[in-house]
Amino acid sequence: FGFAPSETNFIVPGKRPMSSMSPIIIYNQDTRENLKQILELKYEQKFKNTTGFEGRGPSVWDEFVRKPGKIVDNSTGDVAADSYHKYKEDIALLKKLGVTLYHWDLPLALQDKGGWLNRDTIEHFRKYAKFCFTEFGKKVKIWITINEPMVVATMGHCGKSGEHAPGGLKEHCHWSQYLAGHNLLLAHGHAYRTYHGMNWKPSERGYVGIANSIQWVIPETEADEEITKLARDRTFGWFSHPILKNDYPPLLKERIKLLSKLEGRAESRFPEFTEFEKLMLSGSADFLGINYYVTLITKRLENDQDRKSQSEYRPANLEGTLDDIPAMGYQNRSWMPVGDSTSWIRSYPDGLEGLLDYVRTEYSNPDVIITENGCMDTPNENLNDITRIRYLKGHIAAVSKAMSKGSKIRGYNLWSLIDNFEWADGYTKLFGIHKVDFNDPNRARTSKLSAKIYSEIIQSNQVVIDEDCTWP
């Protein structure tokens, strides 16, 4: 991967060693100096609707949030946390940063031509990526091409109970999510090859990866192990297998082909890569980014009634995770609850460790960055966010355990630095370790207890396993 090897870690009783850490994202010391000057170029909708500022046109989310009923609290994100104007203050909080090229902000002008369902969008994205590489590449050393392509494909181009922009395609789920996902993967591959085809000096060359949202799945019983393999091909392999190996996972391809045949189709609704595209995608990541929040227990289903009878265990906005897989996924009620009654997160750190073990053993141990990990506020905790502290400590310890077994974890990204506009949840789910007062025109920031605890983890380079991170 190119990072200098970390210093020797020593086990301290009651503590777990961690690699060198810095606020929000962890990298080795050689990388830190290169990151000090980087501005975080993330999706403006998360922080400030800047349509009209310095020539920015509307994105698919600028239009989507104005459709009645699409956002839980009917908010728009027009101001959000206002990082457009308060970026210096946020950089002072953050200190060390990376860059994401695409965080769901497709220009509305491209969506009007079909968006990610139109193959032409691939070339538009490649040109956009090349522009960013050219303009910022001498300072930016770590790039993420696309954030959570599976979420874009499923919730944006299928969206049953949980819908994202552009939306309106749930009647076409059987093909729209797969075509969008196919084009997203090809856009990533072309961007990666473009970057590494540019004439960089040795001191300028950086690293390019992708951030995949992974719902880890584990079998309910031994009888569910085979269906869990297929479920993993859906939740992990769909967007990782073509990059880490080549092509889509064979079991998933066979499943969609069978369903397509039973539906009377002449060909599979799962698109095929050409041989050139397989070669282009294979190895097209200097690191694999993993966004991890939850694990699902997988149970084979015999019919749709089984799925309906178990729906109370499945958070609404995780519906669609196992589309076309004869299985249901649910979270164990004994796992630590996070957030309110509408939350989709229950804390299960062993799931993250299991996922990292799987990547190490099944995919030749690639370099990995945890690009997102965190949880929303729990009611009545306010700044004393003890549930978040438990969640973070448990998951950071899980990363450390995976590293001790040989997983090459090169960084850890906490989600998130500050409260922000949380997509379809509006301002009803807040993930920040710094509170933002959205009723204050100045959007004042206040540190939560988790910010203090996280800083202590960073400074001590270890996480304490104590009563603060146990449940119940």
Coordinates of C-alpha atoms in Angstrom, one line a residue:
F1 CA 0.0 0.0 0.0
G2 CA 2.9 2.4 0.6
F3 CA 2.4 3.4 4.2
A4 CA 5.4 3.0 6.4
P5 CA 5.1 0.0 8.7
S6 CA 3.7 0.9 12.1
E7 CA 5.7 0.7 15.3
T8 CA 5.5 -2.4 17.4
N9 CA 2.3 -2.7 19.4
F10 CA 2.4 -3.9 23.0
I11 CA -0.5 -5.5 24.7
V12 CA -1.5 -3.6 27.9
P13 CA -3.7 -5.5 30.4
G14 CA -7.3 -4.5 29.9
K15 CA -6.4 -2.6 26.7
R16 CA -5.9 -3.4 23.0
P17 CA -3.1 -2.0 20.8
M18 CA -3.9 0.2 17.9
S19 CA -1.9 1.5 14.9
S20 CA -0.9 5.2 14.9
M21 CA -4.1 7.3 15.1
S22 CA -5.2 10.8 14.4
P23 CA -8.6 12.5 14.7
I24 CA -11.3 10.9 12.6
I25 CA -8.9 9.1 10.2
I26 CA -5.9 7.0 11.3
Y27 CA -2.8 6.8 9.2
N28 CA 0.9 6.2 9.8
Q29 CA 3.1 9.2 10.6
D30 CA 4.6 9.6 7.1
T31 CA 1.1 10.2 5.7
R32 CA 0.0 12.8 8.3
E33 CA 2.2 15.6 7.0
N34 CA 0.8 15.1 3.5
L35 CA -2.8 15.4 4.8
K36 CA -2.5 18.6 6.8
Q37 CA -3.2 20.9 3.9
I38 CA -6.1 18.9 2.4
L39 CA -9.5 20.4 2.3
E40 CA -12.4 17.9 2.7
L41 CA -14.2 17.9 -0.6
K42 CA -17.4 16.1 0.4
Y43 CA -20.9 16.3 -0.8
E44 CA -22.2 19.8 -0.2
Q45 CA -25.7 18.6 0.6
K46 CA -24.3 17.0 3.8
F47 CA -23.2 20.4 5.0
K48 CA -24.4 23.3 2.8
N49 CA -26.6 23.6 -0.3
T50 CA -24.3 25.7 -2.4
T51 CA -26.4 25.8 -5.5
G52 CA -25.6 29.1 -7.2
F53 CA -22.4 29.6 -5.3
E54 CA -19.3 29.8 -7.5
G55 CA -21.2 28.2 -10.4
R56 CA -22.5 25.0 -8.8
G57 CA -25.6 23.7 -10.4
P58 CA -28.3 21.5 -8.7
S59 CA -27.7 17.9 -7.9
V60 CA -30.2 15.0 -7.7
W61 CA -30.6 15.6 -4.0
D62 CA -31.4 19.3 -4.4
E63 CA -34.5 18.2 -6.3
F64 CA -35.2 15.0 -4.3
V65 CA -35.5 16.8 -0.9
R66 CA -38.2 19.0 -2.3
K67 CA -40.5 16.2 -3.1
P68 CA -43.2 15.9 -0.3
G69 CA -42.7 13.0 2.1
K70 CA -39.2 12.0 1.0
I71 CA -37.4 13.4 4.0
V72 CA -38.7 12.3 7.5
D73 CA -38.8 15.9 9.0
N74 CA -39.3 17.6 5.6
S75 CA -36.0 19.4 5.9
T76 CA -34.0 20.3 2.8
G77 CA -30.4 20.5 3.8
D78 CA -30.1 24.0 2.3
V79 CA -28.0 25.2 5.2
A80 CA -27.3 22.0 7.1
A81 CA -24.1 22.4 9.1
D82 CA -22.9 25.2 6.8
S83 CA -19.4 23.9 6.3
Y84 CA -19.3 25.9 3.1
H85 CA -18.7 29.0 5.2
K86 CA -17.4 27.3 8.4
Y87 CA -14.8 25.1 6.8
K88 CA -11.9 26.7 8.6
E89 CA -13.6 25.9 11.9
D90 CA -14.3 22.3 10.9
I91 CA -10.7 21.8 9.6
A92 CA -9.5 23.0 13.0
L93 CA -11.7 20.2 14.5
L94 CA -10.7 17.6 12.0
K95 CA -7.0 18.3 11.2
K96 CA -6.3 15.2 9.0
L97 CA -8.5 14.6 5.9
G98 CA -9.0 12.6 2.7
V99 CA -11.2 13.2 -0.4
T100 CA -14.2 11.5 -1.8
L101 CA -15.0 12.2 -5.4
Y102 CA -18.7 11.1 -5.4
H103 CA -20.9 11.1 -2.3
W104 CA -24.3 10.7 -4.1
D105 CA -24.3 14.2 -5.6
L106 CA -25.0 13.4 -9.3
P107 CA -25.6 16.7 -11.3
L108 CA -29.3 17.0 -12.1
A109 CA -28.4 17.7 -15.7
L110 CA -26.9 14.2 -16.0
Q111 CA -29.9 12.6 -14.2
D112 CA -32.2 14.2 -16.7
K113 CA -30.4 12.1 -19.3
G114 CA -30.7 8.9 -17.3
G115 CA -28.1 9.3 -14.6
W116 CA -26.4 6.1 -13.6
L117 CA -28.8 4.1 -15.9
N118 CA -27.1 5.8 -18.8
R119 CA -23.7 4.4 -19.8
D120 CA -22.6 7.9 -20.9
T121 CA -22.4 8.9 -17.2
I122 CA -19.3 6.7 -16.9
E123 CA -17.3 8.9 -19.3
H124 CA -18.7 12.1 -17.6
F125 CA -17.5 10.8 -14.3
R126 CA -14.1 9.9 -15.7
K127 CA -13.6 13.4 -17.0
Y128 CA -14.8 14.9 -13.7
A129 CA -12.3 12.6 -11.8
K130 CA -9.5 13.6 -14.1
F131 CA -10.2 17.3 -13.5
C132 CA -10.1 16.7 -9.7
F133 CA -6.9 14.7 -10.0
T134 CA -5.3 17.5 -12.2
E135 CA -6.4 20.3 -9.9
F136 CA -5.8 18.8 -6.5
G137 CA -3.6 15.8 -7.1
K138 CA -0.3 17.4 -6.0
K139 CA -1.7 17.8 -2.5
V140 CA -4.3 15.1 -2.2
K141 CA -2.7 11.7 -1.7
I142 CA -5.7 9.5 -0.8
W143 CA -8.8 9.4 -3.1
I144 CA -12.1 7.6 -2.8
T145 CA -13.9 7.4 -6.2
I146 CA -17.4 6.5 -5.1
N147 CA -19.0 6.3 -1.7
E148 CA -21.3 3.4 -1.0
P149 CA -22.2 2.4 -4.6
M150 CA -24.6 -0.3 -3.3
V151 CA -26.7 2.3 -1.5
V152 CA -26.8 4.5 -4.7
A153 CA -27.9 1.4 -6.7
T154 CA -30.4 0.0 -4.3
M155 CA -31.9 2.9 -2.3
G156 CA -31.5 5.4 -5.2
H157 CA -32.6 3.1 -8.0
C158 CA -35.0 0.7 -6.3
G159 CA -35.9 2.3 -2.9
K160 CA -38.8 0.3 -1.4
S161 CA -39.4 1.5 2.2
G162 CA -36.1 3.5 2.3
E163 CA -35.7 5.7 -0.8
H164 CA -32.8 8.0 -1.8
A165 CA -32.3 10.3 -4.8
P166 CA -33.1 10.0 -7.7
G167 CA -35.9 7.7 -6.5
G168 CA -39.1 6.7 -8.3
L169 CA -37.8 3.4 -9.6
K170 CA -39.1 0.8 -7.2
E171 CA -41.4 -0.7 -9.9
H172 CA -38.2 -1.5 -11.9
C173 CA -36.1 -2.9 -9.0
H174 CA -35.6 -6.2 -10.8
W175 CA -33.2 -4.5 -13.3
S176 CA -32.6 -0.8 -12.4
Q177 CA -30.4 -1.5 -9.3
Y178 CA -28.1 -3.9 -11.2
L179 CA -27.7 -1.6 -14.2
A180 CA -26.9 1.4 -12.0
G181 CA -24.5 -0.7 -10.0
H182 CA -22.8 -1.9 -13.1
N183 CA -22.2 1.6 -14.4
L184 CA -21.0 2.8 -11.0
L185 CA -18.4 0.0 -10.9
L186 CA -17.2 0.9 -14.4
A187 CA -17.0 4.6 -13.5
H188 CA -14.8 3.7 -10.6
G189 CA -12.6 1.5 -12.7
H190 CA -12.1 4.2 -15.4
A191 CA -11.3 6.8 -12.7
Y192 CA -8.7 4.5 -11.1
R193 CA -7.0 3.7 -14.4
T194 CA -7.1 7.4 -15.4
Y195 CA -5.3 8.4 -12.1
H196 CA -2.6 5.8 -12.5
G197 CA -2.1 6.7 -16.2
M198 CA -1.2 10.3 -15.4
N199 CA 2.3 11.5 -15.3
W200 CA 2.9 11.9 -11.6
K201 CA 6.2 12.6 -10.0
P202 CA 7.1 10.0 -7.3
S203 CA 6.4 12.6 -4.6
E204 CA 3.0 13.4 -6.0
R205 CA 1.6 9.9 -6.6
G206 CA -1.1 8.9 -4.2
Y207 CA -3.7 6.1 -3.6
V208 CA -7.1 5.5 -5.1
G209 CA -9.9 3.3 -3.6
I210 CA -13.6 2.9 -3.3
A211 CA -15.8 3.0 -0.1
N212 CA -18.2 0.0 -0.1
S213 CA -21.1 -0.1 2.5
I214 CA -21.1 -3.6 3.9
Q215 CA -23.9 -5.2 6.0
W216 CA -22.0 -8.2 7.3
V217 CA -24.2 -11.3 7.5
I218 CA -23.9 -14.4 9.8
P219 CA -26.0 -17.6 9.7
E220 CA -28.8 -18.1 12.3
T221 CA -28.0 -21.8 12.4
E222 CA -25.7 -24.3 10.7
A223 CA -28.5 -25.0 8.2
D224 CA -28.3 -21.3 7.1
E225 CA -24.6 -21.4 6.2
E226 CA -25.0 -22.0 2.5
I227 CA -27.6 -19.2 2.1
T228 CA -25.3 -16.9 4.1
K229 CA -22.6 -17.5 1.5
L230 CA -25.0 -16.2 -1.2
A231 CA -26.0 -13.3 1.0
R232 CA -22.4 -12.3 1.4
D233 CA -22.0 -12.3 -2.3
R234 CA -24.8 -9.8 -2.4
T235 CA -23.8 -7.6 0.5
F236 CA -20.0 -7.7 0.0
G237 CA -19.2 -9.4 -3.3
W238 CA -21.4 -7.4 -5.6
F239 CA -19.2 -4.3 -5.4
S240 CA -16.0 -5.9 -4.1
H241 CA -15.5 -9.1 -6.0
P242 CA -15.0 -7.5 -9.4
I243 CA -12.2 -5.3 -7.9
L244 CA -10.5 -7.8 -5.6
K245 CA -10.7 -10.7 -8.1
N246 CA -12.6 -10.2 -11.4
D247 CA -16.2 -10.3 -12.5
Y248 CA -19.2 -10.7 -10.2
P249 CA -19.3 -13.5 -7.7
P250 CA -20.3 -16.8 -9.5
L251 CA -23.0 -17.8 -7.0
L252 CA -24.7 -14.4 -7.3
K253 CA -24.5 -14.5 -11.1
E254 CA -26.0 -17.9 -11.2
R255 CA -28.8 -16.8 -8.8
I256 CA -29.9 -13.8 -10.9
K257 CA -29.6 -15.9 -14.1
L258 CA -31.9 -18.5 -12.6
L259 CA -34.4 -16.0 -11.5
S260 CA -34.3 -14.3 -14.9
K261 CA -35.0 -17.6 -16.6
L262 CA -37.9 -18.3 -14.3
E263 CA -39.3 -14.9 -15.1
G264 CA -39.3 -15.7 -18.8
R265 CA -36.4 -13.5 -19.7
A266 CA -34.1 -14.2 -22.7
E267 CA -31.0 -13.1 -20.7
S268 CA -30.0 -12.4 -17.2
R269 CA -31.0 -9.0 -15.7
F270 CA -27.5 -9.0 -14.2
P271 CA -25.3 -7.2 -16.7
E272 CA -22.1 -8.8 -18.0
F273 CA -18.7 -7.3 -18.1
T274 CA -16.6 -7.6 -21.3
E275 CA -13.2 -9.2 -21.0
F276 CA -11.6 -5.8 -21.2
E277 CA -13.8 -4.5 -18.4
K278 CA -12.9 -7.4 -16.2
L279 CA -9.2 -6.7 -16.7
M280 CA -9.8 -3.0 -16.1
L281 CA -11.7 -3.6 -12.8
S282 CA -9.5 -6.3 -11.4
G283 CA -7.0 -4.8 -9.0
S284 CA -8.5 -1.3 -9.4
A285 CA -8.1 -0.2 -5.8
D286 CA -5.0 0.6 -3.8
F287 CA -7.1 0.1 -0.7
L288 CA -10.6 -1.2 -0.1
G289 CA -12.8 1.2 1.9
I290 CA -15.3 -0.4 4.2
N291 CA -18.3 1.5 5.6
Y292 CA -19.5 -0.7 8.5
Y293 CA -22.5 -0.1 10.8
V294 CA -24.5 -3.3 11.3
T295 CA -24.5 -7.0 11.1
L296 CA -27.5 -9.1 10.0
I297 CA -28.4 -12.6 11.1
T298 CA -29.4 -14.6 8.0
K299 CA -32.2 -17.1 7.8
R300 CA -33.2 -19.1 4.7
L301 CA -36.8 -18.4 3.6
E302 CA -39.1 -20.8 2.0
N303 CA -41.6 -18.2 0.8
D304 CA -42.5 -14.5 1.0
Q305 CA -44.8 -15.1 4.0
D306 CA -41.8 -16.1 6.0
R307 CA -40.2 -12.7 5.1
K308 CA -43.3 -10.9 6.2
S309 CA -43.7 -12.8 9.4
Q310 CA -40.1 -11.7 10.4
S311 CA -40.4 -8.1 9.2
E312 CA -40.5 -6.7 12.8
Y313 CA -36.9 -7.7 13.3
R314 CA -35.7 -6.0 10.1
P315 CA -35.1 -2.2 10.2
A316 CA -37.0 -0.6 7.4
N317 CA -34.2 1.1 5.7
L318 CA -32.2 -2.1 5.5
E319 CA -34.9 -3.6 3.3
G320 CA -33.5 -4.4 -0.1
T321 CA -30.2 -5.5 1.3
L322 CA -31.0 -9.1 0.4
D323 CA -33.1 -8.5 -2.7
D324 CA -33.2 -11.7 -4.9
I325 CA -31.7 -13.7 -2.1
P326 CA -34.1 -16.3 -0.5
A327 CA -33.2 -15.2 3.0
M328 CA -34.2 -12.6 5.5
G329 CA -31.7 -10.6 7.6
Y330 CA -32.4 -9.3 11.1
Q331 CA -30.6 -8.0 14.2
N332 CA -30.6 -9.8 17.5
R333 CA -32.6 -8.0 20.1
S334 CA -30.0 -8.8 22.7
W335 CA -27.5 -6.6 20.9
M336 CA -27.1 -3.1 22.3
P337 CA -29.8 -0.8 20.9
V338 CA -28.7 2.6 19.5
G339 CA -30.9 5.6 18.8
D340 CA -34.7 5.6 19.1
S341 CA -37.3 3.1 18.1
T342 CA -36.9 3.9 14.4
S343 CA -33.1 3.2 14.5
W344 CA -31.6 0.7 12.1
I345 CA -28.5 0.1 14.2
R346 CA -27.8 -2.4 17.0
S347 CA -24.2 -2.6 18.1
Y348 CA -22.4 -5.8 17.2
P349 CA -18.6 -5.3 17.1
D350 CA -17.9 -9.0 16.5
G351 CA -19.5 -8.5 13.1
L352 CA -16.8 -6.0 12.1
E353 CA -14.1 -8.3 13.2
G354 CA -15.7 -11.2 11.3
L355 CA -16.0 -9.1 8.2
L356 CA -12.3 -8.1 8.3
D357 CA -11.3 -11.8 8.9
Y358 CA -13.4 -12.7 5.8
V359 CA -11.7 -10.1 3.7
R360 CA -8.3 -11.3 4.9
T361 CA -8.9 -15.0 4.3
E362 CA -11.1 -15.0 1.2
Y363 CA -9.5 -12.1 -0.7
S364 CA -5.8 -12.4 -0.2
N365 CA -5.6 -9.8 2.6
P366 CA -5.9 -6.5 0.7
D367 CA -5.1 -3.1 2.3
V368 CA -8.3 -1.9 4.0
I369 CA -9.4 1.5 5.4
I370 CA -12.5 1.6 7.6
T371 CA -14.0 4.6 5.8
E372 CA -17.1 5.0 8.0
N373 CA -18.1 3.6 11.4
G374 CA -20.3 5.2 13.9
C375 CA -23.9 5.6 15.2
M376 CA -26.6 8.1 15.7
D377 CA -27.5 9.9 19.0
T378 CA -29.5 8.0 21.5
P379 CA -32.4 10.0 23.0
N380 CA -31.9 11.8 26.3
E381 CA -28.1 11.5 26.3
N382 CA -27.5 14.9 24.9
L383 CA -23.8 15.7 25.2
N384 CA -23.2 12.7 27.5
D385 CA -23.4 10.2 24.6
I386 CA -22.4 7.1 26.4
T387 CA -24.1 4.8 23.9
R388 CA -21.9 6.1 21.1
I389 CA -18.9 5.7 23.3
R390 CA -19.7 2.1 23.9
Y391 CA -20.3 1.6 20.2
L392 CA -17.0 3.2 19.2
K393 CA -14.9 1.5 21.8
G394 CA -16.3 -1.9 20.9
H395 CA -15.7 -1.4 17.2
I396 CA -12.2 0.1 17.5
A397 CA -11.3 -2.9 19.7
A398 CA -12.7 -5.2 17.0
V399 CA -10.4 -3.5 14.4
S400 CA -7.5 -4.0 16.7
K401 CA -8.3 -7.7 17.1
A402 CA -8.5 -8.2 13.4
M403 CA -5.1 -6.4 13.0
S404 CA -3.6 -8.8 15.6
K405 CA -4.6 -11.7 13.3
G406 CA -2.9 -10.1 10.3
S407 CA -5.5 -7.9 8.6
K408 CA -3.9 -5.0 6.9
I409 CA -6.0 -2.1 8.3
R410 CA -4.4 1.2 7.1
G411 CA -6.9 3.6 8.5
Y412 CA -10.0 4.1 10.6
N413 CA -12.7 6.8 9.8
L414 CA -15.2 7.8 12.4
W415 CA -18.6 8.9 11.1
S416 CA -18.9 11.7 11.8
L417 CA -17.1 14.8 12.9
I418 CA -20.2 16.9 13.2
D419 CA -23.9 16.5 13.1
N420 CA -25.3 16.9 9.6
F421 CA -28.2 16.4 7.2
E422 CA -28.6 12.7 7.2
W423 CA -30.2 12.0 3.8
A424 CA -33.8 10.7 4.0
D425 CA -33.6 11.0 7.8
G426 CA -33.1 14.8 7.6
Y427 CA -32.0 16.0 11.1
T428 CA -33.8 13.2 13.0
K429 CA -30.6 11.1 13.1
L430 CA -27.4 12.8 14.2
F431 CA -24.1 11.0 14.0
G432 CA -21.6 13.7 15.0
I433 CA -19.2 13.6 17.9
H434 CA -19.6 17.4 17.8
K435 CA -23.2 18.8 18.2
V436 CA -24.4 21.4 15.7
D437 CA -27.1 23.7 16.8
F438 CA -29.3 23.8 13.7
N439 CA -31.6 26.5 15.3
D440 CA -28.6 28.8 15.6
P441 CA -28.0 30.8 12.4
N442 CA -24.3 30.5 13.2
R443 CA -24.5 26.7 13.5
A444 CA -22.5 26.6 16.7
R445 CA -20.5 23.4 17.4
T446 CA -20.2 21.8 20.8
S447 CA -18.1 18.8 21.7
K448 CA -19.9 15.7 22.9
L449 CA -18.3 13.4 25.5
S450 CA -17.5 11.0 22.7
A451 CA -15.1 13.6 21.2
K452 CA -13.2 13.7 24.4
I453 CA -13.0 9.9 24.7
Y454 CA -12.1 9.5 21.1
S455 CA -9.3 12.0 21.5
E456 CA -8.0 10.1 24.5
I457 CA -8.0 6.9 22.4
I458 CA -6.0 8.7 19.8
Q459 CA -3.5 10.2 22.2
S460 CA -2.9 7.0 24.1
N461 CA -2.9 4.8 21.0
Q462 CA -5.1 2.2 22.7
V463 CA -8.7 1.6 23.7
V464 CA -9.7 0.6 27.2
I465 CA -12.1 -2.3 27.5
D466 CA -14.1 -1.3 30.6
E467 CA -17.7 -0.9 31.8
D468 CA -18.1 2.0 29.4
C469 CA -18.2 -0.3 26.4
T470 CA -20.0 -3.3 27.7
W471 CA -23.7 -4.3 27.2
P472 CA -25.9 -4.8 29.0

